[in-house]
Amino acid sequence: MGVIEVDRARARGPRMIPDRPWADTILDEAVISAQRGDIGPAIAALATSRGDPETRSLRVEALSRALIGASRFIEAQLAYDQGNPDLWLWLGRTRLEEAWELRPDVRARAVQADRLHAYQSAMESARQPLLAAAGLASGDPVPWECLMWLAVGLDRPRADKDAVWHECSRRWPSLYSAAVVRLITLSPGWGGSAQETLAFARSAAAHAPEGSPLPALVPLAHFEITAAGRAPMSRGGWFPFEAQRDIVSAAGHWSERRFGGAHPRSIEAHNAFGAAFFLADLRRPARAHLSRTDGRFSRLPWSHLGDPAQQYRRACARLNL
């Protein structure tokens, strides 16, 4: 490749793969098939994830987003396989994702009563399938993680949110995706406080098992806290020095060494650290983390800045990735 070709490649930026922040070829194939109406590979992918909550959580989340608006395919399959916990879990999570699409803007809820009612009804429709999944697989924390999202979405009392978190965490204390929901639950934007958000993130990072990306909760916590008090699309002045030092320390504690290979959520963690370092103008660590995402960006934390695809591409372009 000559000089001109290199310049053109840089101008185009990284090859982006939206909404697929993982290194899981089985999941890639299952998502593509599900989007085409073939749910067979997805059912197989969920079945092989039993006993591995980290992979199971990631797969059901991705496959549910792939089937938004088409949950009837899962319902049809359930008619022939009522005792399958994977199908109940997938149906419940898909209904959650469909409900989030209906959520009215908080500033317009007073004039969107019908939309708010539709949203709440859609959220409630996820409860029974998730409870069925929890009953069929009593040791599985993933249905309880989904029920945490349900409690957040319906703005249930704090005691209800705490109770569901307890059920999830006692089954798998280090489940990354559940910790993210808990972090959001505690954040100022959802009725919590900056103090308890940071305390939770720091504690989770300090007690993370080897190879776990839980230290990435620290930059996510700072994003949640800062975003609660500012408009999107603003890059300057996101993190004061103390927050930057906190994020640098958390990054230093994260080791990707893990028996059995990289953690399923590692790419999400690289997005979290990379975005934070980019906003702090710490170019070297920002490049180090974003170069390891392979063009696969996650919704969090980029959505705090605006459109995730645009913000991720802009960061990579400015870092010459």
Tab-separated table of C-alpha atoms in Angstrom:
chain	number	residue	atom	x	y	z
A	1	MET	CA	0.000	0.000	0.000
A	2	GLY	CA	1.413	3.364	-1.035
A	3	VAL	CA	1.330	6.703	0.756
A	4	ILE	CA	-1.863	7.845	-0.990
A	5	GLU	CA	-3.658	4.605	-0.108
A	6	VAL	CA	-2.605	4.913	3.549
A	7	ASP	CA	-3.903	8.487	3.698
A	8	ARG	CA	-7.213	7.414	2.177
A	9	ALA	CA	-7.562	4.598	4.681
A	10	ARG	CA	-6.941	6.979	7.563
A	11	ALA	CA	-9.458	9.441	6.145
A	12	ARG	CA	-12.125	6.766	6.085
A	13	GLY	CA	-11.430	5.959	9.745
A	14	PRO	CA	-11.837	2.574	11.407
A	15	ARG	CA	-14.214	-0.057	10.100
A	16	MET	CA	-17.104	0.334	12.506
A	17	ILE	CA	-19.318	-2.477	13.715
A	18	PRO	CA	-22.226	-0.845	15.581
A	19	ASP	CA	-23.941	-2.474	18.538
A	20	ARG	CA	-21.640	-5.507	18.547
A	21	PRO	CA	-19.079	-4.821	21.303
A	22	TRP	CA	-17.890	-8.400	21.642
A	23	ALA	CA	-15.453	-10.948	20.226
A	24	ASP	CA	-17.904	-13.823	19.863
A	25	THR	CA	-18.268	-15.256	16.356
A	26	ILE	CA	-21.111	-17.533	17.431
A	27	LEU	CA	-23.028	-14.497	18.636
A	28	ASP	CA	-22.262	-12.556	15.445
A	29	GLU	CA	-23.756	-15.342	13.345
A	30	ALA	CA	-26.771	-15.747	15.637
A	31	VAL	CA	-27.542	-12.008	15.540
A	32	ILE	CA	-27.387	-11.895	11.737
A	33	SER	CA	-29.628	-14.958	11.464
A	34	ALA	CA	-32.132	-13.579	13.978
A	35	GLN	CA	-32.366	-10.312	12.076
A	36	ARG	CA	-33.258	-12.369	9.007
A	37	GLY	CA	-35.982	-14.263	10.875
A	38	ASP	CA	-34.059	-17.466	11.561
A	39	ILE	CA	-33.854	-17.952	15.334
A	40	GLY	CA	-32.346	-21.428	15.290
A	41	PRO	CA	-28.705	-20.281	15.717
A	42	ALA	CA	-29.785	-17.935	18.537
A	43	ILE	CA	-31.505	-20.760	20.414
A	44	ALA	CA	-28.338	-22.845	20.091
A	45	ALA	CA	-26.148	-19.937	21.223
A	46	LEU	CA	-28.242	-19.443	24.355
A	47	ALA	CA	-28.285	-23.151	25.123
A	48	THR	CA	-24.478	-23.354	25.069
A	49	SER	CA	-24.241	-20.354	27.398
A	50	ARG	CA	-25.872	-22.150	30.329
A	51	GLY	CA	-23.486	-22.217	33.272
A	52	ASP	CA	-21.561	-19.166	31.992
A	53	PRO	CA	-23.517	-16.119	33.190
A	54	GLU	CA	-21.160	-13.549	31.653
A	55	THR	CA	-21.557	-15.011	28.156
A	56	ARG	CA	-25.249	-15.729	28.704
A	57	SER	CA	-25.971	-12.165	29.742
A	58	LEU	CA	-24.162	-10.744	26.720
A	59	ARG	CA	-25.847	-13.102	24.283
A	60	VAL	CA	-29.378	-12.612	25.513
A	61	GLU	CA	-28.901	-8.835	25.504
A	62	ALA	CA	-27.586	-8.810	21.935
A	63	LEU	CA	-30.103	-11.294	20.594
A	64	SER	CA	-32.976	-9.406	22.214
A	65	ARG	CA	-31.928	-6.175	20.548
A	66	ALA	CA	-31.666	-8.029	17.251
A	67	LEU	CA	-35.298	-9.155	17.556
A	68	ILE	CA	-36.951	-5.888	18.635
A	69	GLY	CA	-40.400	-5.821	17.075
A	70	ALA	CA	-40.319	-9.536	16.298
A	71	SER	CA	-40.742	-11.201	19.693
A	72	ARG	CA	-43.588	-13.207	18.165
A	73	PHE	CA	-40.964	-15.574	16.745
A	74	ILE	CA	-39.937	-16.528	20.288
A	75	GLU	CA	-43.566	-16.819	21.369
A	76	ALA	CA	-44.223	-19.226	18.513
A	77	GLN	CA	-41.249	-21.380	19.524
A	78	LEU	CA	-42.389	-21.400	23.161
A	79	ALA	CA	-45.668	-22.985	22.114
A	80	TYR	CA	-43.662	-26.136	21.409
A	81	ASP	CA	-41.089	-25.864	24.197
A	82	GLN	CA	-42.679	-24.495	27.370
A	83	GLY	CA	-39.966	-25.874	29.632
A	84	ASN	CA	-37.056	-24.100	27.957
A	85	PRO	CA	-35.607	-21.408	30.272
A	86	ASP	CA	-33.584	-19.906	27.409
A	87	LEU	CA	-36.723	-19.051	25.452
A	88	TRP	CA	-38.483	-17.496	28.451
A	89	LEU	CA	-35.374	-15.447	29.240
A	90	TRP	CA	-35.026	-14.323	25.632
A	91	LEU	CA	-38.705	-13.397	25.387
A	92	GLY	CA	-38.598	-11.396	28.619
A	93	ARG	CA	-35.464	-9.487	27.648
A	94	THR	CA	-36.794	-8.818	24.134
A	95	ARG	CA	-39.981	-7.363	25.578
A	96	LEU	CA	-37.834	-5.137	27.794
A	97	GLU	CA	-35.902	-3.887	24.773
A	98	GLU	CA	-39.148	-3.302	22.871
A	99	ALA	CA	-40.498	-1.339	25.836
A	100	TRP	CA	-37.429	0.914	26.004
A	101	GLU	CA	-38.141	1.919	22.401
A	102	LEU	CA	-41.495	3.304	23.591
A	103	ARG	CA	-40.156	5.253	26.554
A	104	PRO	CA	-41.285	8.881	26.248
A	105	ASP	CA	-38.927	11.764	26.761
A	106	VAL	CA	-39.059	12.704	30.433
A	107	ARG	CA	-39.556	16.364	29.491
A	108	ALA	CA	-42.638	15.519	27.440
A	109	ARG	CA	-44.365	12.982	29.669
A	110	ALA	CA	-47.092	15.441	30.675
A	111	VAL	CA	-48.323	15.519	27.067
A	112	GLN	CA	-47.596	11.874	26.273
A	113	ALA	CA	-49.901	10.059	28.688
A	114	ASP	CA	-50.923	7.464	26.105
A	115	ARG	CA	-47.303	6.743	25.181
A	116	LEU	CA	-46.339	6.471	28.848
A	117	HIS	CA	-49.147	3.968	29.447
A	118	ALA	CA	-48.023	1.915	26.419
A	119	TYR	CA	-44.455	1.958	27.690
A	120	GLN	CA	-45.402	0.821	31.182
A	121	SER	CA	-47.654	-1.945	29.825
A	122	ALA	CA	-44.868	-3.144	27.543
A	123	MET	CA	-42.466	-3.191	30.476
A	124	GLU	CA	-44.889	-5.179	32.620
A	125	SER	CA	-45.278	-7.753	29.834
A	126	ALA	CA	-41.652	-8.777	30.430
A	127	ARG	CA	-42.189	-9.741	34.063
A	128	GLN	CA	-43.933	-13.100	33.657
A	129	PRO	CA	-41.448	-14.541	31.118
A	130	LEU	CA	-38.502	-13.466	33.271
A	131	LEU	CA	-40.011	-15.007	36.396
A	132	ALA	CA	-40.663	-18.183	34.407
A	133	ALA	CA	-37.000	-18.252	33.343
A	134	ALA	CA	-35.900	-17.709	36.937
A	135	GLY	CA	-38.135	-20.532	38.116
A	136	LEU	CA	-36.883	-22.992	35.495
A	137	ALA	CA	-33.209	-22.185	36.150
A	138	SER	CA	-33.035	-21.264	39.816
A	139	GLY	CA	-29.286	-20.678	39.886
A	140	ASP	CA	-29.182	-18.406	36.838
A	141	PRO	CA	-28.543	-14.734	37.730
A	142	VAL	CA	-29.400	-13.407	34.259
A	143	PRO	CA	-33.197	-13.362	34.657
A	144	TRP	CA	-32.650	-11.351	37.843
A	145	GLU	CA	-30.374	-8.943	36.002
A	146	CYS	CA	-33.191	-8.395	33.511
A	147	LEU	CA	-35.633	-7.884	36.373
A	148	MET	CA	-33.272	-5.177	37.625
A	149	TRP	CA	-33.775	-3.355	34.313
A	150	LEU	CA	-37.518	-3.821	34.748
A	151	ALA	CA	-37.380	-2.208	38.196
A	152	VAL	CA	-35.377	0.706	36.792
A	153	GLY	CA	-37.661	1.112	33.794
A	154	LEU	CA	-40.777	1.201	35.952
A	155	ASP	CA	-39.068	3.425	38.527
A	156	ARG	CA	-39.921	1.031	41.339
A	157	PRO	CA	-39.176	2.020	44.969
A	158	ARG	CA	-35.568	1.694	46.021
A	159	ALA	CA	-36.394	-1.275	48.282
A	160	ASP	CA	-37.664	-3.223	45.258
A	161	LYS	CA	-34.523	-2.416	43.271
A	162	ASP	CA	-32.331	-3.475	46.183
A	163	ALA	CA	-34.203	-6.770	46.573
A	164	VAL	CA	-33.762	-7.755	42.927
A	165	TRP	CA	-30.078	-6.779	43.029
A	166	HIS	CA	-29.658	-9.018	46.064
A	167	GLU	CA	-31.174	-11.992	44.229
A	168	CYS	CA	-28.901	-11.427	41.260
A	169	SER	CA	-25.668	-10.757	43.142
A	170	ARG	CA	-26.014	-13.710	45.498
A	171	ARG	CA	-26.124	-15.999	42.466
A	172	TRP	CA	-23.123	-14.409	40.688
A	173	PRO	CA	-21.489	-11.538	42.614
A	174	SER	CA	-19.180	-10.393	39.809
A	175	LEU	CA	-21.629	-10.341	36.884
A	176	TYR	CA	-20.474	-7.289	34.940
A	177	SER	CA	-23.770	-6.436	33.235
A	178	ALA	CA	-25.674	-6.621	36.518
A	179	ALA	CA	-23.130	-4.309	38.132
A	180	VAL	CA	-23.729	-1.796	35.326
A	181	VAL	CA	-27.476	-1.841	36.033
A	182	ARG	CA	-26.778	-1.384	39.724
A	183	LEU	CA	-24.480	1.529	38.960
A	184	ILE	CA	-27.207	3.207	36.909
A	185	THR	CA	-29.725	2.534	39.687
A	186	LEU	CA	-27.499	4.362	42.171
A	187	SER	CA	-26.660	7.260	39.852
A	188	PRO	CA	-27.998	10.821	40.272
A	189	GLY	CA	-29.901	10.601	36.995
A	190	TRP	CA	-32.013	7.760	38.381
A	191	GLY	CA	-32.647	9.018	41.898
A	192	GLY	CA	-29.362	8.061	43.558
A	193	SER	CA	-26.339	10.120	44.502
A	194	ALA	CA	-22.812	10.716	43.279
A	195	GLN	CA	-21.411	9.433	46.568
A	196	GLU	CA	-23.064	6.020	46.470
A	197	THR	CA	-22.414	5.659	42.729
A	198	LEU	CA	-18.681	6.165	43.184
A	199	ALA	CA	-18.554	4.062	46.330
A	200	PHE	CA	-20.164	1.148	44.516
A	201	ALA	CA	-17.903	1.464	41.459
A	202	ARG	CA	-14.725	1.704	43.516
A	203	SER	CA	-15.678	-1.243	45.710
A	204	ALA	CA	-16.540	-3.411	42.706
A	205	ALA	CA	-13.242	-2.504	41.055
A	206	ALA	CA	-11.252	-3.233	44.211
A	207	HIS	CA	-12.820	-6.687	44.624
A	208	ALA	CA	-12.921	-7.672	40.953
A	209	PRO	CA	-11.759	-11.203	40.132
A	210	GLU	CA	-8.689	-11.508	37.909
A	211	GLY	CA	-9.590	-10.706	34.326
A	212	SER	CA	-12.920	-9.101	35.206
A	213	PRO	CA	-13.625	-5.725	33.556
A	214	LEU	CA	-15.391	-4.441	36.696
A	215	PRO	CA	-12.778	-1.641	37.055
A	216	ALA	CA	-14.489	-0.055	34.028
A	217	LEU	CA	-17.356	0.807	36.371
A	218	VAL	CA	-15.209	3.673	37.626
A	219	PRO	CA	-15.165	5.651	34.344
A	220	LEU	CA	-18.805	4.710	33.769
A	221	ALA	CA	-19.650	6.117	37.206
A	222	HIS	CA	-17.972	9.411	36.378
A	223	PHE	CA	-19.843	9.538	33.069
A	224	GLU	CA	-23.173	8.969	34.827
A	225	ILE	CA	-22.446	11.616	37.464
A	226	THR	CA	-21.255	14.234	35.000
A	227	ALA	CA	-23.973	13.537	32.430
A	228	ALA	CA	-26.692	14.059	35.047
A	229	GLY	CA	-25.790	17.737	35.173
A	230	ARG	CA	-24.940	18.672	31.587
A	231	ALA	CA	-26.250	18.591	28.022
A	232	PRO	CA	-24.955	16.018	25.528
A	233	MET	CA	-22.536	16.691	22.667
A	234	SER	CA	-20.162	18.686	24.847
A	235	ARG	CA	-16.581	17.448	25.046
A	236	GLY	CA	-14.744	20.000	27.121
A	237	GLY	CA	-14.342	19.844	30.868
A	238	TRP	CA	-15.925	16.476	31.469
A	239	PHE	CA	-13.661	15.239	34.210
A	240	PRO	CA	-11.810	17.276	36.857
A	241	PHE	CA	-8.359	16.188	37.960
A	242	GLU	CA	-9.620	14.024	40.826
A	243	ALA	CA	-11.898	12.096	38.486
A	244	GLN	CA	-9.058	11.624	35.993
A	245	ARG	CA	-6.822	10.264	38.721
A	246	ASP	CA	-9.608	7.890	39.790
A	247	ILE	CA	-9.983	6.578	36.230
A	248	VAL	CA	-6.229	6.181	35.728
A	249	SER	CA	-6.021	4.192	38.953
A	250	ALA	CA	-8.901	1.915	37.905
A	251	ALA	CA	-7.302	1.281	34.524
A	252	GLY	CA	-4.095	0.293	36.262
A	253	HIS	CA	-5.939	-2.327	38.308
A	254	TRP	CA	-7.563	-3.995	35.303
A	255	SER	CA	-5.729	-6.953	33.908
A	256	GLU	CA	-7.260	-8.866	31.012
A	257	ARG	CA	-5.513	-12.058	32.085
A	258	ARG	CA	-8.269	-14.588	32.562
A	259	PHE	CA	-8.382	-18.348	32.523
A	260	GLY	CA	-10.243	-19.438	29.413
A	261	GLY	CA	-9.613	-16.279	27.385
A	262	ALA	CA	-10.731	-12.661	27.400
A	263	HIS	CA	-13.826	-11.679	29.337
A	264	PRO	CA	-16.958	-11.369	27.135
A	265	ARG	CA	-17.329	-7.713	28.128
A	266	SER	CA	-13.702	-6.665	27.583
A	267	ILE	CA	-14.470	-4.628	24.481
A	268	GLU	CA	-17.127	-2.692	26.388
A	269	ALA	CA	-14.569	-1.942	29.075
A	270	HIS	CA	-12.060	-0.714	26.486
A	271	ASN	CA	-14.769	1.598	25.138
A	272	ALA	CA	-15.396	2.974	28.629
A	273	PHE	CA	-11.748	3.653	29.396
A	274	GLY	CA	-10.966	4.831	25.873
A	275	ALA	CA	-13.796	7.364	25.842
A	276	ALA	CA	-12.861	8.671	29.289
A	277	PHE	CA	-9.186	9.087	28.432
A	278	PHE	CA	-10.086	10.757	25.144
A	279	LEU	CA	-12.236	13.332	26.929
A	280	ALA	CA	-9.431	13.923	29.399
A	281	ASP	CA	-6.983	14.517	26.516
A	282	LEU	CA	-4.845	11.593	27.658
A	283	ARG	CA	-4.083	10.464	24.138
A	284	ARG	CA	-1.745	7.558	24.752
A	285	PRO	CA	-4.044	5.513	27.012
A	286	ALA	CA	-7.037	6.536	24.896
A	287	ARG	CA	-5.360	5.113	21.790
A	288	ALA	CA	-4.284	1.988	23.674
A	289	HIS	CA	-7.840	1.193	24.716
A	290	LEU	CA	-9.710	2.233	21.564
A	291	SER	CA	-7.274	0.365	19.333
A	292	ARG	CA	-8.383	-2.811	21.111
A	293	THR	CA	-12.051	-2.326	20.288
A	294	ASP	CA	-11.529	-3.338	16.629
A	295	GLY	CA	-14.184	-0.898	15.469
A	296	ARG	CA	-16.777	-2.407	17.790
A	297	PHE	CA	-18.215	0.424	19.837
A	298	SER	CA	-20.748	0.153	22.660
A	299	ARG	CA	-23.697	2.402	23.433
A	300	LEU	CA	-22.223	3.283	26.815
A	301	PRO	CA	-20.504	5.616	27.408
A	302	TRP	CA	-20.614	7.186	23.924
A	303	SER	CA	-24.351	7.898	24.122
A	304	HIS	CA	-23.615	10.426	26.874
A	305	LEU	CA	-21.882	12.526	24.218
A	306	GLY	CA	-24.513	12.184	21.505
A	307	ASP	CA	-24.826	9.654	18.702
A	308	PRO	CA	-22.513	6.749	19.681
A	309	ALA	CA	-21.341	6.051	16.126
A	310	GLN	CA	-20.453	9.669	15.434
A	311	GLN	CA	-18.716	10.156	18.765
A	312	TYR	CA	-16.707	6.936	18.472
A	313	ARG	CA	-15.641	7.757	14.903
A	314	ARG	CA	-14.655	11.295	15.911
A	315	ALA	CA	-12.507	10.049	18.772
A	316	CYS	CA	-10.772	7.469	16.600
A	317	ALA	CA	-10.149	10.035	13.870
A	318	ARG	CA	-8.582	12.504	16.299
A	319	LEU	CA	-6.406	9.744	17.701
A	320	ASN	CA	-5.357	8.673	14.188
A	321	LEU	CA	-6.827	5.209	14.609
